[in-house]
mmCIF file of C-alpha atoms in Angstrom:
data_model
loop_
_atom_site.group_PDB
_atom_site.id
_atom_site.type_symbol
_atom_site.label_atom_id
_atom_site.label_comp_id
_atom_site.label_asym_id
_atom_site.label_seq_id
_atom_site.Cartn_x
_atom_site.Cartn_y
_atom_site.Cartn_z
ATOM 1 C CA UNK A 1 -9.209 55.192 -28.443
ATOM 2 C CA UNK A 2 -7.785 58.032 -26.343
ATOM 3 C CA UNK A 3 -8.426 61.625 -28.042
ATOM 4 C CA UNK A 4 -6.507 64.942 -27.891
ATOM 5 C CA UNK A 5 -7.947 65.671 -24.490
ATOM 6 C CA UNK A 6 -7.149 62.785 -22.576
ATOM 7 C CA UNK A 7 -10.491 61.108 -22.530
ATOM 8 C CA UNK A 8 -11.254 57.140 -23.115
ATOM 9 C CA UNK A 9 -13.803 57.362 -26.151
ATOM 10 C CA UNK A 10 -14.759 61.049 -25.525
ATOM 11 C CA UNK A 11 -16.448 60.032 -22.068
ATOM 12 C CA UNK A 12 -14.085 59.099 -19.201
ATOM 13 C CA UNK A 13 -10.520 60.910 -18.594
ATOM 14 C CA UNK A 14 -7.550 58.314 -17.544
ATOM 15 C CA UNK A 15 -7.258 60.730 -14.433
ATOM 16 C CA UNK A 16 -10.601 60.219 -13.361
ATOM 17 C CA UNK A 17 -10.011 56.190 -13.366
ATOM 18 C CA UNK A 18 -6.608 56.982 -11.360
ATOM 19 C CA UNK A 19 -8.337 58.972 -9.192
ATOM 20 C CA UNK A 20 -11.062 55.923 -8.448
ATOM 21 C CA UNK A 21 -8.344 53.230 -8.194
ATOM 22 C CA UNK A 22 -6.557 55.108 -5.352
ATOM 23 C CA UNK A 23 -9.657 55.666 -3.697
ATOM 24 C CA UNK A 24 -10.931 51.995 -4.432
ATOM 25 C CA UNK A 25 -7.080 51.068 -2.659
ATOM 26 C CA UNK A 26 -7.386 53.404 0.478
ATOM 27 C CA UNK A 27 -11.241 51.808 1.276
ATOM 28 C CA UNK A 28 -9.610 47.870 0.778
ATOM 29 C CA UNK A 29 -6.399 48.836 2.704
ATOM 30 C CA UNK A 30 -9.318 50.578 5.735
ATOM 31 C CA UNK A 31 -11.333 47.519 5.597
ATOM 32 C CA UNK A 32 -7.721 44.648 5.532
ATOM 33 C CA UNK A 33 -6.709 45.938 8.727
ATOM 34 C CA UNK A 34 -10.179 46.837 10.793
ATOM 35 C CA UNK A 35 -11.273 43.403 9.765
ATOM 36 C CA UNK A 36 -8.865 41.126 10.091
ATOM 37 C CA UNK A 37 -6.416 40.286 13.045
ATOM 38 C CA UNK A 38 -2.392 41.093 12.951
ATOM 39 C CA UNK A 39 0.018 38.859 14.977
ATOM 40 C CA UNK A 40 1.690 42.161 15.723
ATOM 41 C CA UNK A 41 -1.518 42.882 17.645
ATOM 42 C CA UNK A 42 -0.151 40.424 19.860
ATOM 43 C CA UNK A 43 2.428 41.207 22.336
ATOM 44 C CA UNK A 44 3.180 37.575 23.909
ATOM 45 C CA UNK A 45 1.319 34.293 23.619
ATOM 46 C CA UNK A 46 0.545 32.143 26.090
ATOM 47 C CA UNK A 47 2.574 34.025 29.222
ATOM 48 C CA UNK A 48 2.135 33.461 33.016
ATOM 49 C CA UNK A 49 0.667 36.996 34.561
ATOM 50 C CA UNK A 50 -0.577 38.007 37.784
ATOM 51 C CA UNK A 51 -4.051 39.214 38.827
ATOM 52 C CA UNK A 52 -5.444 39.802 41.991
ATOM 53 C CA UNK A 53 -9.162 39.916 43.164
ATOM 54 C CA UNK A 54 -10.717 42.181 45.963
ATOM 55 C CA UNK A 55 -13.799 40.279 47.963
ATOM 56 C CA UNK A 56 -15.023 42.709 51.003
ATOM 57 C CA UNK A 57 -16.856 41.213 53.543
ATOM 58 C CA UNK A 58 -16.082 37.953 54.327
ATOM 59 C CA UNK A 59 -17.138 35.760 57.615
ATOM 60 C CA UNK A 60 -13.535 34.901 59.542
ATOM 61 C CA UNK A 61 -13.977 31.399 59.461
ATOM 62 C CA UNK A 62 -14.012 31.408 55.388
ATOM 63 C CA UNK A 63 -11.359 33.984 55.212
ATOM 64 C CA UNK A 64 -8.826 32.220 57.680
ATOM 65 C CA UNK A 65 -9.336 28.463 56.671
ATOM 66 C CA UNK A 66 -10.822 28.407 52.901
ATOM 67 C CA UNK A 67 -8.423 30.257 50.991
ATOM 68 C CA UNK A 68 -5.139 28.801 50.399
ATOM 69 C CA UNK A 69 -1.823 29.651 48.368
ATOM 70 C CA UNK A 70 -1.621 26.945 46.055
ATOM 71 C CA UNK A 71 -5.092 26.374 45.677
ATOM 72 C CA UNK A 72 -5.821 26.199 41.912
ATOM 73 C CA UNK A 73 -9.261 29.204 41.217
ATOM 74 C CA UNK A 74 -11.551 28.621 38.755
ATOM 75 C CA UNK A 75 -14.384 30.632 36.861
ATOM 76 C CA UNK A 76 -17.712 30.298 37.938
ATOM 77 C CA UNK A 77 -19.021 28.397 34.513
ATOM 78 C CA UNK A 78 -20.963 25.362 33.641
ATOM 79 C CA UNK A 79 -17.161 24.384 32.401
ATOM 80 C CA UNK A 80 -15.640 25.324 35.048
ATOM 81 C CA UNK A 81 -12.480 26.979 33.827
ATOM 82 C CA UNK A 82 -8.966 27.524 35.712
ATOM 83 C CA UNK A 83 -7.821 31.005 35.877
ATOM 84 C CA UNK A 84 -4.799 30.017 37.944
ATOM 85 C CA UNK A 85 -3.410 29.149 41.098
ATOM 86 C CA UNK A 86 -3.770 30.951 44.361
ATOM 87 C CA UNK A 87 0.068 32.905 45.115
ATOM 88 C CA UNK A 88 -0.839 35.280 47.724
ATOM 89 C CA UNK A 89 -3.230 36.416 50.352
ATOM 90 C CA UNK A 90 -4.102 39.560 52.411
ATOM 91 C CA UNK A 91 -6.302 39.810 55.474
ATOM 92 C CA UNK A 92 -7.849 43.372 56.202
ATOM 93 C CA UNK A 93 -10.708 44.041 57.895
ATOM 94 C CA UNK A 94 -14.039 44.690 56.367
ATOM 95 C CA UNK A 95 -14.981 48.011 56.775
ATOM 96 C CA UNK A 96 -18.751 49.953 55.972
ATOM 97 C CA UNK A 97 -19.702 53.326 55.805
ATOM 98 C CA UNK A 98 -22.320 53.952 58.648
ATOM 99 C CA UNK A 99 -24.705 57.177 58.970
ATOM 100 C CA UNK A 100 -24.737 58.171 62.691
ATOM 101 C CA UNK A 101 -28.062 59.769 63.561
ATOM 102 C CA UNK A 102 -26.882 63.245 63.199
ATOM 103 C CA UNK A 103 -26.558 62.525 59.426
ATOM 104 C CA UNK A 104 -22.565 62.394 59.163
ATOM 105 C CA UNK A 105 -20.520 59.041 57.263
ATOM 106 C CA UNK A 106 -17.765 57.043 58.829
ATOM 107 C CA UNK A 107 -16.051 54.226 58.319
ATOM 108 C CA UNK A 108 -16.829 51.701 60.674
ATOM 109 C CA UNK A 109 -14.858 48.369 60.902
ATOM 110 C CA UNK A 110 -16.671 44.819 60.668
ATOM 111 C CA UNK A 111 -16.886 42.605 63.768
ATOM 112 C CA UNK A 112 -16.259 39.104 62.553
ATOM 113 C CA UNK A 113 -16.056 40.274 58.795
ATOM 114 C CA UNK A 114 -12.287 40.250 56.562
ATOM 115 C CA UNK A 115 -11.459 41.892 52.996
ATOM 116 C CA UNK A 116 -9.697 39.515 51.230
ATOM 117 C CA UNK A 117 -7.059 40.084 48.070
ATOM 118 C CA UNK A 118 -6.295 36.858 46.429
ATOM 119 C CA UNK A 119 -3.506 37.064 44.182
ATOM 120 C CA UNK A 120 -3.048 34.458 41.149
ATOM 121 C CA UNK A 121 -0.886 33.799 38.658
ATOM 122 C CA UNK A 122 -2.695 32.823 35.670
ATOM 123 C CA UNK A 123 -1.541 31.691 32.050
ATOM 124 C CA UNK A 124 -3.002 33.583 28.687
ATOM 125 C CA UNK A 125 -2.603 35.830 25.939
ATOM 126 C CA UNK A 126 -1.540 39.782 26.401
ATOM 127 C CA UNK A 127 -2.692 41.660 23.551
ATOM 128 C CA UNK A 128 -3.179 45.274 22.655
ATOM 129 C CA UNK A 129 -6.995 44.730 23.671
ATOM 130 C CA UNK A 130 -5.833 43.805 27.414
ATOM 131 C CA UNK A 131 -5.160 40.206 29.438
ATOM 132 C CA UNK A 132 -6.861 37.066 28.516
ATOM 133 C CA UNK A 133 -6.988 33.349 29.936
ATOM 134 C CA UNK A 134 -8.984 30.592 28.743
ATOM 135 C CA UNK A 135 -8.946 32.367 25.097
ATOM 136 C CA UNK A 136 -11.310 34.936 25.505
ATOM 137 C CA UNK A 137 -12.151 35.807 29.269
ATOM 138 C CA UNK A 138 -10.933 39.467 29.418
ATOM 139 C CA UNK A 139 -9.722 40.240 33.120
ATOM 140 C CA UNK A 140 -9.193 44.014 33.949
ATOM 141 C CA UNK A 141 -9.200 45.884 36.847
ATOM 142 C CA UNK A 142 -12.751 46.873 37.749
ATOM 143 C CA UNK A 143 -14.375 43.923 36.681
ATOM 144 C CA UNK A 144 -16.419 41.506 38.501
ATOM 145 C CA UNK A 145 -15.806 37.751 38.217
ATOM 146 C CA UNK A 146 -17.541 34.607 40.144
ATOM 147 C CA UNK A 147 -14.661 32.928 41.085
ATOM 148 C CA UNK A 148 -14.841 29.612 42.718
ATOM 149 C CA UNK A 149 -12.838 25.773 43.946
ATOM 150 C CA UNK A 150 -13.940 23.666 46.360
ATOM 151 C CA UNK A 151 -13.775 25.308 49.461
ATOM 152 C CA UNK A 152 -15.367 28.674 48.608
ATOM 153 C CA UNK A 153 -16.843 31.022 46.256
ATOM 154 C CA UNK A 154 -17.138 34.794 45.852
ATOM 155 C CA UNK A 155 -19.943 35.765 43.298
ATOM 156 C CA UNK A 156 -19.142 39.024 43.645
ATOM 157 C CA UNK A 157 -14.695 39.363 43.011
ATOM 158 C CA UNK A 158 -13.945 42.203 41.738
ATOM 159 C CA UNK A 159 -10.702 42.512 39.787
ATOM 160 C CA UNK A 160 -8.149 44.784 41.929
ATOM 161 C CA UNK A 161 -4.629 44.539 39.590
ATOM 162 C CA UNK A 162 -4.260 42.936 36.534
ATOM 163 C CA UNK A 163 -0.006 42.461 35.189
ATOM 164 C CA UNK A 164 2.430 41.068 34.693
ATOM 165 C CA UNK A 165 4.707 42.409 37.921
ATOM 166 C CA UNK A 166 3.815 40.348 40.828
ATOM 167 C CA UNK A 167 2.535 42.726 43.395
ATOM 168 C CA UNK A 168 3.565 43.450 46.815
#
């Protein structure tokens, strides 16, 4: 079966079918872990964490009287899904840039206008991928999100600090 020179038969050498089993290996062991999940991609389950939401101009009235710590937040869906309870507020004002008639910027403050940043602490998964609630929403910093309950909502909430510190 095997002659002098190594060879199955006089056509195939047994290095040559070593060679494509280790090769054959490598490509399965590539494909096991791009394809399927690892609980070691997961850092903690289902863990409170903090995120807080930037929405710029604001009338007073909604800014002073609709937003309120303990307020439960949801996401702007046909579900309407919790991302977590209202912890902390800050009142700045709203500020634009305005172009003066000689063609220079400033920053001009908002009569009647507030920046809000709503802080919540919200349950969900912390993976290597980032912060989730409800199972898949991904919340990062930079991101927009219609966030809602039922005395406001903000279309427009863009995602300030995502963590699990609570911040100052």
């Amino acid at each position: 079966m095997i002659d002098n020179q190594g060879k199955i038969r006089g056509r195939v050498s047994i290095i040559d079918i070593i060679i494509v089993l280790v090769v054959l290996a490598l490509v399965a062991g590539f494909v096991y872990r791009r394809a399927t999940p690892h609980i070691s991609d997961i850092i903690r389950g289902e863990t409170p964490f903090y995120v807080t939401f930037e929405v710029n101009r604001i009338r007073s009235v909604i800014a002073e009287d609709s937003v309120v710590v303990g307020d439960k937040v949801f996401r702007q869906h046909a579900t309407r899904q919790a991302l977590g309870t209202i912890v902390n507020i800050e009142h700045m004002p709203a500020t634009e840039v305005m172009m003066r008639t000689d063609g220079t910027a400033i920053l001009a403050t908002m009569e009647e206008r507030y920046s809000l940043r709503i802080t919540i602490q919200a349950t969900g998964s912390i993976t290597n991928s980032g912060f989730f609630v409800n199972g898949n929403d991904h919340l990062s910093p930079g991101g927009e999100v219609a966030i809602i309950n039922n005395r406001f909502i903000f279309p427009l909430a863009r995602v300030y600090y995502v963590g699990t510190e609570r911040p100052q």
